[in-house]
Short mmCIF file of C-alpha atoms in Angstrom, two decimals:
data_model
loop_
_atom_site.label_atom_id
_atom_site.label_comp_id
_atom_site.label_asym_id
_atom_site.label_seq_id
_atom_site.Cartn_x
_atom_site.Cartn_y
_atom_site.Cartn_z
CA UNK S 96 97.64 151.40 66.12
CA UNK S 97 95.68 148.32 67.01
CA UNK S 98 91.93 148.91 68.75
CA UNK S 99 91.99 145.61 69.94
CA UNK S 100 95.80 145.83 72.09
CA UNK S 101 95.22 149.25 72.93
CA UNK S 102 91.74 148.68 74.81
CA UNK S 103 92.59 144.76 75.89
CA UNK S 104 89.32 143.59 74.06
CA UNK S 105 88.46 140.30 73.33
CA UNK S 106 87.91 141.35 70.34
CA UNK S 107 86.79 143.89 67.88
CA UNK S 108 84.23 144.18 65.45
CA UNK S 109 83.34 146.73 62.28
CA UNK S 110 80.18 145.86 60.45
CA UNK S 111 79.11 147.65 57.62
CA UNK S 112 76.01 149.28 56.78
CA UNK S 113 73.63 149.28 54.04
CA UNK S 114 72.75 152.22 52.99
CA UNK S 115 70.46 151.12 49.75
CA UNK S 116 68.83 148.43 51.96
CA UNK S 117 68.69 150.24 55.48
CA UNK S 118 70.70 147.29 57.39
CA UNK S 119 73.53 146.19 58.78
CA UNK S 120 75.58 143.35 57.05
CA UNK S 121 76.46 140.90 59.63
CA UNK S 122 77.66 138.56 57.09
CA UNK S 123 81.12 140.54 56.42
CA UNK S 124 81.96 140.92 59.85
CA UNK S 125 84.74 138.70 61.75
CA UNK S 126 83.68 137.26 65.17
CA UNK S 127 80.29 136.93 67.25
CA UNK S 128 77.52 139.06 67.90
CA UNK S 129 75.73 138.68 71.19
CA UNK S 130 71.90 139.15 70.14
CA UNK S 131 71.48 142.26 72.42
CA UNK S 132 73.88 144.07 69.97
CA UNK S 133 71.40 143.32 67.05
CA UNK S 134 69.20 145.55 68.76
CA UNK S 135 71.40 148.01 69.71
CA UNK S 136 72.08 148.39 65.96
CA UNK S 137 68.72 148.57 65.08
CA UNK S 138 68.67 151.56 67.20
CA UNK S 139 71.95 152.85 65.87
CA UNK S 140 70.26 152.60 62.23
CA UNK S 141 67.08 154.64 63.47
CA UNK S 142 69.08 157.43 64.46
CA UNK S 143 70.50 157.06 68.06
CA UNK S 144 73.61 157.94 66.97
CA UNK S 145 74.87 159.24 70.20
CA UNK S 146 73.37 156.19 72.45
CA UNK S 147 76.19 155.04 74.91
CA UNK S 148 75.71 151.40 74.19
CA UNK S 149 77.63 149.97 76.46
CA UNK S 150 76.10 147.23 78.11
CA UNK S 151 77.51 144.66 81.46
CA UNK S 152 76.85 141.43 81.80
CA UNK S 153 75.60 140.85 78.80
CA UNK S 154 76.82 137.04 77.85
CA UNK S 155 78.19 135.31 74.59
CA UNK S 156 78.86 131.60 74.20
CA UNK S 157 78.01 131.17 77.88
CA UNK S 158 80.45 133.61 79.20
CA UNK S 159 79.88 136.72 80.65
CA UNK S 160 81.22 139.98 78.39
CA UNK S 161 81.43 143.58 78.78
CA UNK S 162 81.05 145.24 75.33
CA UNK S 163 81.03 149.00 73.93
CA UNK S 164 79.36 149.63 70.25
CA UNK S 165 79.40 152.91 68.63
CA UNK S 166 78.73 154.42 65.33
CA UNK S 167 81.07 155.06 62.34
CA UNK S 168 79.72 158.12 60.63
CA UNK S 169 80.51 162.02 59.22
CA UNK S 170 78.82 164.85 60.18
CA UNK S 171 78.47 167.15 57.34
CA UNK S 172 76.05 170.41 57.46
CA UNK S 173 74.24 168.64 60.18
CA UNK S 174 73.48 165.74 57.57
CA UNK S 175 75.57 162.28 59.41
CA UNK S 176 76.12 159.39 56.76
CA UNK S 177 76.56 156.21 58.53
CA UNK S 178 79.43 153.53 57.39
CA UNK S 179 78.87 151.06 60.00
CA UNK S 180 79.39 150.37 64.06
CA UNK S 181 82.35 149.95 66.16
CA UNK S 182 82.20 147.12 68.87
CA UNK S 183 84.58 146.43 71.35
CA UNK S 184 83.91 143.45 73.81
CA UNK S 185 86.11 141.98 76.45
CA UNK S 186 85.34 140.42 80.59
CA UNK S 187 82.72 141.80 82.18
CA UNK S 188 85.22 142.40 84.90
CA UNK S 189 86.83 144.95 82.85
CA UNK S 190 84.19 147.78 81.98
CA UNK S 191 85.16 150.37 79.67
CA UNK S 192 85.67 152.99 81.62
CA UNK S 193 85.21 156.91 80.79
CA UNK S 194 88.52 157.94 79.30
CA UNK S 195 88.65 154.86 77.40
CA UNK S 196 84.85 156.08 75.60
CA UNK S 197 86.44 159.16 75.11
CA UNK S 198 89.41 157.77 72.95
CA UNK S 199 86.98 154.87 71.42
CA UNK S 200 84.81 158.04 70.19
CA UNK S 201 87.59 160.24 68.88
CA UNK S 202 88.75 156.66 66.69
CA UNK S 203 85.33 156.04 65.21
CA UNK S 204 85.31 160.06 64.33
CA UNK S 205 88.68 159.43 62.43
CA UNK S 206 87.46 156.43 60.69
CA UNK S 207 84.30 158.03 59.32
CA UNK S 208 85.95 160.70 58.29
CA UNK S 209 88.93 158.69 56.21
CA UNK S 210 85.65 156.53 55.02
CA UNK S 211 83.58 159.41 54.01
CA UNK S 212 86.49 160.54 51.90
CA UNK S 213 87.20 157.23 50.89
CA UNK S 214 83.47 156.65 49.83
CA UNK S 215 83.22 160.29 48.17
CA UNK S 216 86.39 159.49 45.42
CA UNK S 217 84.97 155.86 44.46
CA UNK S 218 81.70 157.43 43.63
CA UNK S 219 83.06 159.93 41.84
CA UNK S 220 85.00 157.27 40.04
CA UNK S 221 81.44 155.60 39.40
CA UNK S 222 79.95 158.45 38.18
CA UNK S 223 82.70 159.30 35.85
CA UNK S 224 82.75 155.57 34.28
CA UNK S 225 78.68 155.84 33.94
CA UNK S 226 79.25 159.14 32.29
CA UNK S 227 81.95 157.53 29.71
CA UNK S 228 79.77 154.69 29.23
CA UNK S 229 76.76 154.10 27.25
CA UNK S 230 73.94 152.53 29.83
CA UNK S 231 72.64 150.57 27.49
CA UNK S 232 74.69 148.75 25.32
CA UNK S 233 77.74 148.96 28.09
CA UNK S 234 80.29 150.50 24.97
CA UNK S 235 81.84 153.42 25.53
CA UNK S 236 79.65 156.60 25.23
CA UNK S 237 80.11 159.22 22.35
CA UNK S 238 81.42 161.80 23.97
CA UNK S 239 84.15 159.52 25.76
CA UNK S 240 84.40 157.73 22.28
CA UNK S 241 85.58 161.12 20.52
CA UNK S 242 87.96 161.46 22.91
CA UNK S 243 89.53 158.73 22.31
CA UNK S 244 89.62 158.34 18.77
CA UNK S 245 91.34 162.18 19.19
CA UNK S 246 94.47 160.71 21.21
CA UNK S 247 95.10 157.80 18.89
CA UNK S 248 94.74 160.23 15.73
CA UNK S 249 97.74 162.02 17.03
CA UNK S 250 99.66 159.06 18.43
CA UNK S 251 99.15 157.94 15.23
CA UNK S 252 100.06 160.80 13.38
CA UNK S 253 103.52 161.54 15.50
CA UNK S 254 104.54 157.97 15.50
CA UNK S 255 103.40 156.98 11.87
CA UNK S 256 101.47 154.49 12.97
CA UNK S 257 98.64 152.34 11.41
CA UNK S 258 95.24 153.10 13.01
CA UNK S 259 91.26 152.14 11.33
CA UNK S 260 88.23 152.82 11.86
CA UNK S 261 84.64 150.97 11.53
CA UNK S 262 80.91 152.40 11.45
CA UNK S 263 78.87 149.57 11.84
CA UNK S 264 75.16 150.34 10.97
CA UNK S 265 72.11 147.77 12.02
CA UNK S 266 70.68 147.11 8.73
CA UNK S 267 66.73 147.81 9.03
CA UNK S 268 66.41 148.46 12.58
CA UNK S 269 63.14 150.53 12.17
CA UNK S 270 61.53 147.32 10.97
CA UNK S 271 62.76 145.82 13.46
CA UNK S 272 61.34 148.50 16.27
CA UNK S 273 57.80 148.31 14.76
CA UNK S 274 57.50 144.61 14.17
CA UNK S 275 58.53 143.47 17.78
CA UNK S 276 58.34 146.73 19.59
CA UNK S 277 61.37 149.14 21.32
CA UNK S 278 62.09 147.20 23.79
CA UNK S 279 63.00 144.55 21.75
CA UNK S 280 64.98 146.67 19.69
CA UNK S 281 67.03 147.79 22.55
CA UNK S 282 67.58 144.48 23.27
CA UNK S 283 69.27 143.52 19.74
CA UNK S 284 71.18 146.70 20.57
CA UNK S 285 72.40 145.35 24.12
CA UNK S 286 73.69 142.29 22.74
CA UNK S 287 75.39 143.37 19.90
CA UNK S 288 77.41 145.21 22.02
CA UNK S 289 77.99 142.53 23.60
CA UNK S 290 79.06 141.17 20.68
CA UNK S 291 81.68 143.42 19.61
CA UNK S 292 82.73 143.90 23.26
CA UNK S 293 83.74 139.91 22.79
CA UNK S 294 85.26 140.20 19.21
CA UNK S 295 87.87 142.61 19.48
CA UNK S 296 91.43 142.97 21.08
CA UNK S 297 91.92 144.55 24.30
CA UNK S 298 93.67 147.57 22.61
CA UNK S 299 90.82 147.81 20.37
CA UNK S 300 87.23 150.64 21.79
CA UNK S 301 84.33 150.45 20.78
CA UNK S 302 81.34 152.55 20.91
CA UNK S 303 78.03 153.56 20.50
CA UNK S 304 77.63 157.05 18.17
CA UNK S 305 73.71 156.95 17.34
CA UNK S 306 70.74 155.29 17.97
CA UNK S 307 71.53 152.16 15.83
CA UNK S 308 75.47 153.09 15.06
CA UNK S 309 78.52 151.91 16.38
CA UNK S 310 82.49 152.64 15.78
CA UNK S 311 85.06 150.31 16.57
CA UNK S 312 88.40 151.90 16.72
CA UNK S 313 91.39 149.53 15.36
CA UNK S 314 94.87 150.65 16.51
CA UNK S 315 97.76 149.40 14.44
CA UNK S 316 95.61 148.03 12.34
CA UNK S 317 95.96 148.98 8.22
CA UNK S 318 93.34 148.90 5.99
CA UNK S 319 93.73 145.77 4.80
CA UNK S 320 93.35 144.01 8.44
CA UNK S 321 90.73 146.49 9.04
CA UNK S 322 88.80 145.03 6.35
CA UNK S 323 89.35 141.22 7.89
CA UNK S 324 87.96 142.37 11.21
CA UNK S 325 84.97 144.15 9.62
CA UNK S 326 83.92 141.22 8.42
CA UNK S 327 84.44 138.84 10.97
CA UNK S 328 82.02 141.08 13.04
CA UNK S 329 79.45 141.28 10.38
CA UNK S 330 79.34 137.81 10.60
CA UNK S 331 79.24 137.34 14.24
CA UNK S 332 76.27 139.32 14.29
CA UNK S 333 74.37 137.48 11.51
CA UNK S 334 75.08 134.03 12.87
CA UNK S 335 74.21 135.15 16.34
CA UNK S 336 70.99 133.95 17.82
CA UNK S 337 68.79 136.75 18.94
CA UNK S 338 66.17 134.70 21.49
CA UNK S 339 63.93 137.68 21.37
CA UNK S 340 63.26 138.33 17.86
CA UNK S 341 61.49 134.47 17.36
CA UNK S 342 58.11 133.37 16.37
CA UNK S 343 56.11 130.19 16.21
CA UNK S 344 57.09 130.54 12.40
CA UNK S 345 60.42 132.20 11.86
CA UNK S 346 63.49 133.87 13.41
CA UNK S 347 64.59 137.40 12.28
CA UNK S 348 67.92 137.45 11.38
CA UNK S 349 69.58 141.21 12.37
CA UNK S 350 72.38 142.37 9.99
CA UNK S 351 74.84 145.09 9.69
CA UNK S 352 76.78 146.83 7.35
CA UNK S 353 80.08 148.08 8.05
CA UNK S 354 82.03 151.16 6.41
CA UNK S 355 86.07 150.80 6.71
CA UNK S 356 88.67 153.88 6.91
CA UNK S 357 92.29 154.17 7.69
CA UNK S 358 93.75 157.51 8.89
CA UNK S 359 95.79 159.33 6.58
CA UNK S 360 98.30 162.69 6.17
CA UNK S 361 96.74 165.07 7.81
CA UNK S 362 93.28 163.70 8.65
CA UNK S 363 91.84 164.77 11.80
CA UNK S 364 88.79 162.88 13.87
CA UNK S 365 86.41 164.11 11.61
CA UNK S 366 87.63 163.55 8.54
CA UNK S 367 88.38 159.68 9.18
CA UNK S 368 85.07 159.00 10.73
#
């Protein structure tokens, strides 16, 4: 179904709203806005939810336009969550009449309530990657980390397959805390996940386990090469330049050491970390 050949409009508009900021974005819409609608939606945004906004002979680009705006929200337990407005505009000589309202109203109703499910699943999504992730150093979380490290250890137990394991432990990072303060040492923790985020393959995960600990799981990957990659990250770290941790005198270099294992008969998640 098309709004715009069903109704004969000029044209058809669907601006979203801000819910964060409390505005409408009239920079993702496609088309005009006369300015009387930016008032109209102000009002729309206070609450006038049920307003009939239509308004004739209001003019756009010197021509003289009939034009019907109405909200796109749910109604839930009285609460209504607003996803944005509705606008239809077409020749003042064509007003919208009743019937046509009616119909306009039952399609906005339909469309807030495919958006409202719409919206609910991508938060969930959200809140299920925040959960899996740690907020701070933007690896994977513990919990989500343990997981899995558990489906590798038996894909790599039923196919025989190679998979390592690194703990990677910031050498000193209690000095570190006390001589430039926590904040500081959640930085150096921020960007060296960063740093093992951009030295490992896409297959490989890495996470955060403790304050100052991090694993970085190595599919396919024997001892041997497990060893290789261990040590290119140790040095990534010590050549990288941590901006926050100079002085007028001297720049403290951070360091980690970094314990290798590769899963063998019988070992469960446990007994390789």
């Amino acid at each position: 179904m098309c709004i715009r050949d069903s109704f004969n409009a000029v044209c058809s508009i669907s601006l979203e709203y801000d819910e964060e900021n409390e505005k409408f974005d009239f920079e993702r819409h496609h088309g005009r806005v006369p300015e009387e609608f930016r008032e109209h939606a102000d009002n729309l945004k206070k609450g006038a939810y049920e307003v009939d906004s239509t308004l004739n002979g209001s003019t756009m680009d010197d021509q003289e336009i009939s034009y019907f705006v109405i909200p796109i929200q749910k109604k839930t337990d009285g609460e209504k969550t607003m996803y944005g407005v509705l606008q239809l505009v077409r020749g003042s000589d064509a007003p919208f009449k009743d019937d046509e309202r009616d119909n306009i109203f039952k399609i906005a109703r339909a469309v807030g309530t495919y958006l409202d499910g719409h919206y609910n699943r991508i938060k969930a999504q959200i809140n299920q990657r925040k959960a899996d992730t740690d907020v701070l150093t933007k690896t994977s979380a513990r919990r989500k980390l343990e997981e899995l490290m558990q489906r590798e250890v038996v894909r790599a137990a039923r196919y025989e397959r190679d998979l390592s394991v690194l703990m990677l432990d910031i050498d000193h990072f209690k000095d570190i805390n006390d001589a430039y303060g926590h904040l500081q040492g959640d930085s150096v923790l921020r960007e060296i996940g960063t740093i093992l985020n951009n030295n490992i393959r896409e297959a490989d995960k890495v996470g955060r386990y403790g304050g100052e600990e991090f694993i970085v799981m190595l599919p396919e990957i024997d001892y041997e090469r497990a060893c290789d990659v261990a040590e290119k990250l140790r040095q990534a770290v010590e050549l990288y330049d941590f901006q926050n941790l100079k002085d007028e005198d001297s720049a403290l270099k951070v360091t980690v050491s970094i314990g290798v294992a590769s899963l063998e008969k019988d070992q469960g998640v446990k007994e390789l970390i």
